[in-house]
mmCIF file of C-alpha atoms in Angstrom:
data_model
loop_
_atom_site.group_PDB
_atom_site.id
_atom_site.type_symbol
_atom_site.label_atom_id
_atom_site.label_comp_id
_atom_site.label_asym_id
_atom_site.label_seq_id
_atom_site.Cartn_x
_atom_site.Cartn_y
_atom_site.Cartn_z
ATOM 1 C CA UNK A 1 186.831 50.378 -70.850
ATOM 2 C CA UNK A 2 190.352 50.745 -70.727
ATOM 3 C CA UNK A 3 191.731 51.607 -67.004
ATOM 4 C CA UNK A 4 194.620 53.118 -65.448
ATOM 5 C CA UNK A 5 196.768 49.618 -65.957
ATOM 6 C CA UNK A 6 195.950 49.996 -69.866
ATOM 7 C CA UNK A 7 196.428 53.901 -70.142
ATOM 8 C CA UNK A 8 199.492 54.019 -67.976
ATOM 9 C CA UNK A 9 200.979 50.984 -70.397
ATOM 10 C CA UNK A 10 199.677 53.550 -73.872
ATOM 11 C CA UNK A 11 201.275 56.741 -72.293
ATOM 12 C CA UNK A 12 204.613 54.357 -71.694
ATOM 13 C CA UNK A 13 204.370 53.328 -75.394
ATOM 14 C CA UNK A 14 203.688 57.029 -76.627
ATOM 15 C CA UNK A 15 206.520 58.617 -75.038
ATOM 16 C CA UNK A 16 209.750 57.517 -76.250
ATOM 17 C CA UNK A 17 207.747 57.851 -80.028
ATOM 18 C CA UNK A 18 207.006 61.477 -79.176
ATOM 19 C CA UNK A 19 208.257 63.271 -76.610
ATOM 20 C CA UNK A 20 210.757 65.435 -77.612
ATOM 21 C CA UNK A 21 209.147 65.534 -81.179
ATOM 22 C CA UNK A 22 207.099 68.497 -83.419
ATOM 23 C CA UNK A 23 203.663 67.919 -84.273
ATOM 24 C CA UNK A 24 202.968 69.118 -88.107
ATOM 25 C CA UNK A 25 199.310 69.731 -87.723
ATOM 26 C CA UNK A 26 196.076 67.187 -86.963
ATOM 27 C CA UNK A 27 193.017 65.815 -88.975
ATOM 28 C CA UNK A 28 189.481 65.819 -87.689
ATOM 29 C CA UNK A 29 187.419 63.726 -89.656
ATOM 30 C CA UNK A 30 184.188 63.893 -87.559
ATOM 31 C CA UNK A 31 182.461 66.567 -85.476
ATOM 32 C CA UNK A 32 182.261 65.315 -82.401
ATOM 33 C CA UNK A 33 183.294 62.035 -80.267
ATOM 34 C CA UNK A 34 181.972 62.392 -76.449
ATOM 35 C CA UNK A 35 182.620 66.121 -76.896
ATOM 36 C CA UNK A 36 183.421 67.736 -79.702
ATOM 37 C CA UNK A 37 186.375 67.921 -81.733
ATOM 38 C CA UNK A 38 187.582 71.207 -82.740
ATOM 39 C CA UNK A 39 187.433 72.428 -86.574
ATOM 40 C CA UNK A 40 191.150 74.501 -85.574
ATOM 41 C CA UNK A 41 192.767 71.817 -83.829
ATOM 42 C CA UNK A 42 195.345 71.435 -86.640
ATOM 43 C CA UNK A 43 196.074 74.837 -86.519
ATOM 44 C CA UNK A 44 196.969 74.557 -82.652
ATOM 45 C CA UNK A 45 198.622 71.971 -82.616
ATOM 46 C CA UNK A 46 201.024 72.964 -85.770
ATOM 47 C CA UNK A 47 204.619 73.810 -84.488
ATOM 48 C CA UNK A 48 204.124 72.391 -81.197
ATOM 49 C CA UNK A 49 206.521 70.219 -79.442
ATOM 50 C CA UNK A 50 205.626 67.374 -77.383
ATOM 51 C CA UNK A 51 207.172 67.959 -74.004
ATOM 52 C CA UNK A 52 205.862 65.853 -71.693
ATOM 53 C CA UNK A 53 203.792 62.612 -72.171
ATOM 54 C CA UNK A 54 201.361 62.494 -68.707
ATOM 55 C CA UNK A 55 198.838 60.090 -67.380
ATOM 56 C CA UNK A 56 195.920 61.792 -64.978
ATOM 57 C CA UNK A 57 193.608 58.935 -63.827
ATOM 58 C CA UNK A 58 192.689 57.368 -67.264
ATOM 59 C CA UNK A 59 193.590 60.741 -69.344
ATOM 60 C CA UNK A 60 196.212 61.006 -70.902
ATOM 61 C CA UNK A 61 198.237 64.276 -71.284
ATOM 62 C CA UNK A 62 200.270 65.504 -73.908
ATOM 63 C CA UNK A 63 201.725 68.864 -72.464
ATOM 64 C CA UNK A 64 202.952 70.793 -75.750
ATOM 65 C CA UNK A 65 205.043 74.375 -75.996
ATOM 66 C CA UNK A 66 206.716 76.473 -79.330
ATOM 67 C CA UNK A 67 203.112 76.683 -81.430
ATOM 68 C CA UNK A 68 200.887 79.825 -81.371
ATOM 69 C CA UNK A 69 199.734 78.920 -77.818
ATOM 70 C CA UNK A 70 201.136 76.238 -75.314
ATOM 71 C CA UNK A 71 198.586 73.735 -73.619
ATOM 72 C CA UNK A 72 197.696 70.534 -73.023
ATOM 73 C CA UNK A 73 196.143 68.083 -75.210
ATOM 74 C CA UNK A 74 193.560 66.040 -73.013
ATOM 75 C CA UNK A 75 193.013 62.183 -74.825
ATOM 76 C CA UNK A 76 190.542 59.694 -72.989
ATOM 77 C CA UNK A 77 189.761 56.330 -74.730
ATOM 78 C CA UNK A 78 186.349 55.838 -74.049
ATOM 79 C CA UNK A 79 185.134 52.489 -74.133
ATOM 80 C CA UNK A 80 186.676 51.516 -77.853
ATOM 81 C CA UNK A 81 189.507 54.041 -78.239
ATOM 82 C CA UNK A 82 192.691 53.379 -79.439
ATOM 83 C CA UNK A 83 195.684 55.402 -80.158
ATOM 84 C CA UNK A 84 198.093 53.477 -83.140
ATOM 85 C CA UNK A 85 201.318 54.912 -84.954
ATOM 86 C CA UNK A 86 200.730 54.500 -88.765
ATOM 87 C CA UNK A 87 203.596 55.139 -91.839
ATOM 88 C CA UNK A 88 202.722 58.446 -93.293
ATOM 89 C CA UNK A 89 200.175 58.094 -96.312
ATOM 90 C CA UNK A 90 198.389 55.240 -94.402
ATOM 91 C CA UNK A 91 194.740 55.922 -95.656
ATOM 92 C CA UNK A 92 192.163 56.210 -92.938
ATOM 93 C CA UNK A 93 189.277 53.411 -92.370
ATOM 94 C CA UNK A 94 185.607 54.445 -90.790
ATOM 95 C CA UNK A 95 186.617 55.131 -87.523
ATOM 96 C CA UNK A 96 189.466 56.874 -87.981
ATOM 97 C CA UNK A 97 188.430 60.101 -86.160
ATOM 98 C CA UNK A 98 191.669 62.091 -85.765
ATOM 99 C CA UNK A 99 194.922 62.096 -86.889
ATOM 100 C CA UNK A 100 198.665 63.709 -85.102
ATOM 101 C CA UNK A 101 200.972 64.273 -87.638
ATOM 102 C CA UNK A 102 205.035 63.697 -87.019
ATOM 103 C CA UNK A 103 207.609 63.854 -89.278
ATOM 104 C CA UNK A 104 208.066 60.311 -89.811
ATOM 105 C CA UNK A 105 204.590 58.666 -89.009
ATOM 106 C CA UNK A 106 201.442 59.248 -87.779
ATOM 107 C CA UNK A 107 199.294 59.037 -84.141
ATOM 108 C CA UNK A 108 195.949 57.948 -85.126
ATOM 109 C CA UNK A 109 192.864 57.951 -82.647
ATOM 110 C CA UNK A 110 190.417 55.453 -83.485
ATOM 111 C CA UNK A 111 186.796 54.902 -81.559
ATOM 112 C CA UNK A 112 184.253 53.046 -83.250
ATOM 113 C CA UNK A 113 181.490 53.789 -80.236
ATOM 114 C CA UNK A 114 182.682 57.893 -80.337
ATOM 115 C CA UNK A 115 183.102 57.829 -76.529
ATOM 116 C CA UNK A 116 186.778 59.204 -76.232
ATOM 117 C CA UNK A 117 188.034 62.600 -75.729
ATOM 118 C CA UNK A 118 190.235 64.394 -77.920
ATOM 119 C CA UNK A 119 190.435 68.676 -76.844
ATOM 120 C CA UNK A 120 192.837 70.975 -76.280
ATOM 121 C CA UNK A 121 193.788 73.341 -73.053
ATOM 122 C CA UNK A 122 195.718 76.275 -73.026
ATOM 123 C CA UNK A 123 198.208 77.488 -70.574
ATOM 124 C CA UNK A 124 196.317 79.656 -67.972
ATOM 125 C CA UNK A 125 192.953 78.346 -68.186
ATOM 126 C CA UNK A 126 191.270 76.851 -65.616
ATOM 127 C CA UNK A 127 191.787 73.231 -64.672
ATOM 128 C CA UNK A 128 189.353 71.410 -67.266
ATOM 129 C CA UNK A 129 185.877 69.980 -65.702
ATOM 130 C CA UNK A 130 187.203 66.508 -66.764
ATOM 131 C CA UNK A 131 190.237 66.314 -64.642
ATOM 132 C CA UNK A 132 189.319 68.462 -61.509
ATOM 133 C CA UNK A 133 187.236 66.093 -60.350
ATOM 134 C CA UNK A 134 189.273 63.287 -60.093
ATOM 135 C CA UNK A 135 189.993 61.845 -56.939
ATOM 136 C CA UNK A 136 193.971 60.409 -55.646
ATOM 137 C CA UNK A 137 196.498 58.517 -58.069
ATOM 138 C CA UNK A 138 196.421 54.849 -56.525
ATOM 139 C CA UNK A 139 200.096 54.583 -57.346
ATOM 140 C CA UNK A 140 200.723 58.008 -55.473
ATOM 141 C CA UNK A 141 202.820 58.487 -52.560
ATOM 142 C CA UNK A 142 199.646 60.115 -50.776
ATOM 143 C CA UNK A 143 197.694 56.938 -51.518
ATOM 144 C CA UNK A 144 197.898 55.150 -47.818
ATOM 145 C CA UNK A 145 196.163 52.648 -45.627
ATOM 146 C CA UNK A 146 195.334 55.524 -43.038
ATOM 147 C CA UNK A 147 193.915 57.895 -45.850
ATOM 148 C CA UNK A 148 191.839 55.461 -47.826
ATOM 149 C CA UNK A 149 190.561 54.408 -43.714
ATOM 150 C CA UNK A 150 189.934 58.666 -43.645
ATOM 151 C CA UNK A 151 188.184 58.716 -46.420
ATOM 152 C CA UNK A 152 185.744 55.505 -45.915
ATOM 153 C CA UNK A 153 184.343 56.332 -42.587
ATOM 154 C CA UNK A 154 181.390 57.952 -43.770
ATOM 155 C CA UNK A 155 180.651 55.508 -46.630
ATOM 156 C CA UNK A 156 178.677 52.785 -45.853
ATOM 157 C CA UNK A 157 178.042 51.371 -49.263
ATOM 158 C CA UNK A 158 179.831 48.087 -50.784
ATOM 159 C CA UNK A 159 183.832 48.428 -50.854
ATOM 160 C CA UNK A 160 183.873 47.311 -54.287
ATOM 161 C CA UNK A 161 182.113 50.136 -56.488
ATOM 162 C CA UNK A 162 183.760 52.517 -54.026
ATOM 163 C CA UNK A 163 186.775 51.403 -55.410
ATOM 164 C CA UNK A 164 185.943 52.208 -58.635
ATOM 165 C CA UNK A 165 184.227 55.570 -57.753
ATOM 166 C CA UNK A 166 186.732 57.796 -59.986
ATOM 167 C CA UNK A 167 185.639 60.793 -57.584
ATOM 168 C CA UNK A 168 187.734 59.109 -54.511
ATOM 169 C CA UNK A 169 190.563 56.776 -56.527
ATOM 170 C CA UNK A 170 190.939 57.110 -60.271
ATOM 171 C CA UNK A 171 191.592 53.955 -62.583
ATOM 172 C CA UNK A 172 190.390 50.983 -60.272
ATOM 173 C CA UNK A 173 188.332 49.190 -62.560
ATOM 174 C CA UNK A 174 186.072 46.224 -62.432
ATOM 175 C CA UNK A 175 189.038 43.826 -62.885
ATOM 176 C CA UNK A 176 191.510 45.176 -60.637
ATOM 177 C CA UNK A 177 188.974 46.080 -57.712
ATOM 178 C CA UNK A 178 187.872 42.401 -57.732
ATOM 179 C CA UNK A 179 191.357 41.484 -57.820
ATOM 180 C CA UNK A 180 192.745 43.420 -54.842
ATOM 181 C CA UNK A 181 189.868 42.717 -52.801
ATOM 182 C CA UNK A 182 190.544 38.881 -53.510
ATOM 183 C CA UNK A 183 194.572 39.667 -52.205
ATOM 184 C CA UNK A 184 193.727 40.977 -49.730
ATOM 185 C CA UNK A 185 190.964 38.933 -48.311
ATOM 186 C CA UNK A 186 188.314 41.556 -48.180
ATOM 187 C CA UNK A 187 184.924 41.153 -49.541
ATOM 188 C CA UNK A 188 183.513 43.379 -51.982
ATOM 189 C CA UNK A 189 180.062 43.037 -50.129
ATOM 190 C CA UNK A 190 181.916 44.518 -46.605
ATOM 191 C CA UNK A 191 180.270 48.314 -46.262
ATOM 192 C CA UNK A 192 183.303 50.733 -46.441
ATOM 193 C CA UNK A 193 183.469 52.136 -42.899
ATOM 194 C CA UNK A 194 183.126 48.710 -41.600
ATOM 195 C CA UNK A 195 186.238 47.642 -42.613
ATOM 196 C CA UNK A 196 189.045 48.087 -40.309
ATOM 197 C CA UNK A 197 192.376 50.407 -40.358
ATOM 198 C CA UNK A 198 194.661 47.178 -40.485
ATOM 199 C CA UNK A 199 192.533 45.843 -43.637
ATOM 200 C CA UNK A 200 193.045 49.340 -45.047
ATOM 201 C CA UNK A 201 196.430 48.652 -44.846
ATOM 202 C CA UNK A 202 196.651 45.218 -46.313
ATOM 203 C CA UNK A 203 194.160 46.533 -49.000
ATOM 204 C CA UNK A 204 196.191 49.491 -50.450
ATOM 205 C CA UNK A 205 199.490 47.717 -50.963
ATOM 206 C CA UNK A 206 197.398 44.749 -52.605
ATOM 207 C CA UNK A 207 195.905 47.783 -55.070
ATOM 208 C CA UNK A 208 198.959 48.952 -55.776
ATOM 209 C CA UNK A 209 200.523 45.331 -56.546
ATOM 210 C CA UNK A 210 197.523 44.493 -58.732
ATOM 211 C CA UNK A 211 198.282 47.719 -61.031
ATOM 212 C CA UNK A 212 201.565 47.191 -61.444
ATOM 213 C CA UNK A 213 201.277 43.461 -62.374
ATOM 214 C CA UNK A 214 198.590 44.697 -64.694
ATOM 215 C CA UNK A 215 200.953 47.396 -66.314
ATOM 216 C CA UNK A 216 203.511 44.773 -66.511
ATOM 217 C CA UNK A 217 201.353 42.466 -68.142
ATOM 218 C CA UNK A 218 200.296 45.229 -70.685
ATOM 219 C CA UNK A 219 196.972 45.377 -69.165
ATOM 220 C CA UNK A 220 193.863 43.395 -70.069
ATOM 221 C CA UNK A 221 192.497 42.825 -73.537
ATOM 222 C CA UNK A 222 189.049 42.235 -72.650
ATOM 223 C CA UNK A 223 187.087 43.759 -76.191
ATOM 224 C CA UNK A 224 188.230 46.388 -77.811
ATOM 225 C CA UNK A 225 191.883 47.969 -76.107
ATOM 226 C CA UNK A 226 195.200 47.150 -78.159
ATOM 227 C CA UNK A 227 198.222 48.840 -77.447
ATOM 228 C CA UNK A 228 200.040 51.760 -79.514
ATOM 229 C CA UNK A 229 201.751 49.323 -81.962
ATOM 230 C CA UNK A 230 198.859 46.643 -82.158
ATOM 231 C CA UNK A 231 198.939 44.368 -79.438
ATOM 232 C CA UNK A 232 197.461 43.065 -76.821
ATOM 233 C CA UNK A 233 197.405 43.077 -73.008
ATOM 234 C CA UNK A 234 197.309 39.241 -70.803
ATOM 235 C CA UNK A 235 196.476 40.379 -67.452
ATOM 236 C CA UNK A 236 192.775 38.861 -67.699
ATOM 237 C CA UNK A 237 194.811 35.512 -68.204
ATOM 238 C CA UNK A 238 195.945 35.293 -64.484
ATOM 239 C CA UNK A 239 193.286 36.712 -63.004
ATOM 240 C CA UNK A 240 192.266 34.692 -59.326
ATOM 241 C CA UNK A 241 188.466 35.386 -59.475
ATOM 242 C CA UNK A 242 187.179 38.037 -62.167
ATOM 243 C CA UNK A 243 185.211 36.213 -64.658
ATOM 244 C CA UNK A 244 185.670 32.442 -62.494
ATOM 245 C CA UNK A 245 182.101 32.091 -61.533
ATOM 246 C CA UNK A 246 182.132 28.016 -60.352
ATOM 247 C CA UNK A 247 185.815 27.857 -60.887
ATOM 248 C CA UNK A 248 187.973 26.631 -57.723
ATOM 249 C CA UNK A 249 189.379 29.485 -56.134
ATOM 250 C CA UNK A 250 192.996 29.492 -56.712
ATOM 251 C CA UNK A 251 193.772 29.533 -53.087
ATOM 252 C CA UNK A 252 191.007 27.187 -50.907
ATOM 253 C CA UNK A 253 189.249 25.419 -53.769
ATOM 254 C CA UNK A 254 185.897 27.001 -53.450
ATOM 255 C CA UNK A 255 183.288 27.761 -56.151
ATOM 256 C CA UNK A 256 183.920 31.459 -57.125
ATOM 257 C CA UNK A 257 180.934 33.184 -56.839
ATOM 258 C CA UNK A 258 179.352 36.228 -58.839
ATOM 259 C CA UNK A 259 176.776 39.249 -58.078
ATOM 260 C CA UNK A 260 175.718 42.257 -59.396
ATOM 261 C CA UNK A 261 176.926 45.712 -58.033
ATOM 262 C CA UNK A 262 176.360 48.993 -59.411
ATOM 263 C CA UNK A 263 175.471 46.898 -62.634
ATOM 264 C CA UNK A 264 179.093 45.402 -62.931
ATOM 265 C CA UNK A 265 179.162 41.255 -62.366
ATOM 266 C CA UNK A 266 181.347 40.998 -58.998
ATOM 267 C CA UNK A 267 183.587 37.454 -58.243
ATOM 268 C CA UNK A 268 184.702 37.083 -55.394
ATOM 269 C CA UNK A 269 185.472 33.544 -53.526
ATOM 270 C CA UNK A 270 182.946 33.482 -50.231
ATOM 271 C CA UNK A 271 185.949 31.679 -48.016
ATOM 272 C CA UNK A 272 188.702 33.522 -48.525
ATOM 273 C CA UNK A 273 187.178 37.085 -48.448
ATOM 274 C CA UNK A 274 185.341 38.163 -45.327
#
């Protein structure tokens, strides 16, 4: 499923492409993906500019003004969602589920497993159920050794799938919690509140460094995730220990080891994480 790393590096590709621009109108081709698709969402959308192209956890946001009614058109991927610019005319294949029409080309959402989200939200309403739950931005400001140590001291389950718990942090995924833990020398079997405030604070900066090599990279291409114009992301590549069970660490030469959590595989390397 695409993460934050691989949203963050779609909403970079989107905005340049649209912000700024009118849509025409949208096409729904199917009734429903995870939720369903509205019937009059190419009548809402028609006349709208694109003002703002927004990233919330592993949403994206396209905040849009000068139609019938401004809002906020709320995209997730899902597990096999992908968002591609096509030349006008470009006829649509099987999972083709919705188009956004521009002058010059086309924004087509495609999900062959129908997980993604594709509604809209007008100005006024009430923040929608899918967002307000989300816990802090990992790349935020707020995001601190002291408050993820705040936040932990009553959780004494695994590190690792509390990482990924999109109720606390948003976007940590598999790869990039088994990543950070591995910089920063935590293991992903280490209960939560029995980790100290100074491994908090090695821990959060090694987060942060993981995402943004990840974004840099273009994310990781694991199944299904391409980028806006087709491609692919490497970050899987350089990876120390996701997906290296029996390879040498990269760091002491021991046999990276794996376990289940949660019902996610886990690598971690026994030595260097403690």
């Amino acid at each position: 499923m695409p993460e934050l790393p691989e949203v963050e590096v779609c909403r970079r590709g989107l905005q340049p492409e649209i912000e700024g621009r009118r849509i025409l109108g949208a096409v729904v081709r199917a009734p429903r993906l995870r939720l369903p698709l509205s019937a009059t969402l190419g009548l809402t959308l028609a006349g709208q500019q694109v003002v703002a192209v927004r990233r919330r956890g592993k949403y994206l946001l396209l905040d849009c003004r000068g139609g019938g009614e401004d809002g906020c058109l709320i995209i997730h991927l899902g597990m096999s969602g992908n968002l591609r610019f096509v030349p006008n005319g470009t006829p649509a294949e099987k999972h083709d589920h919705v188009d956004l029409l521009f002058e010059q080309q086309i924004l087509r959402f495609s999900d062959p497993r129908r997980f993604g989200v594709v509604l809209w939200q007008g100005v006024g309403e009430s923040p929608h159920a899918l967002l307000s739950v989300l816990g802090i931005e990992p790349l935020a400001d707020e995001f601190t050794g002291d408050w993820l140590y705040a936040a932990t001291r009553r959780r004494a389950g695994p590190i690792k799938p509390l990482l990924m718990d999109s109720h606390l942090v948003v976007g940590i995924g598999n790869i990039y919690a088994a990543e950070s833990l591995f910089r920063a020398g935590i293991s992903p079997l280490r209960a939560a509140n029995r980790i100290s405030r100074e491994r908090y604070a090695r821990l959060v900066p090694a987060i942060r460094q993981t995402l943004t090599d990840a974004i840099a990279a273009g994310g990781s291409s694991i199944r299904d995730y391409v980028h806006s114009d087709g491609g692919a992301g490497c970050f899987q590549i350089d990876c120390a220990v996701y997906d290296r069970v029996g390879a040498a660490c990269r760091r002491c030469g021991s046999p990276v080891r794996q376990v289940r959590q949660g019902g996610r595989s886990t690598f971690y390397c026994p030595v260097c994480q403690h």
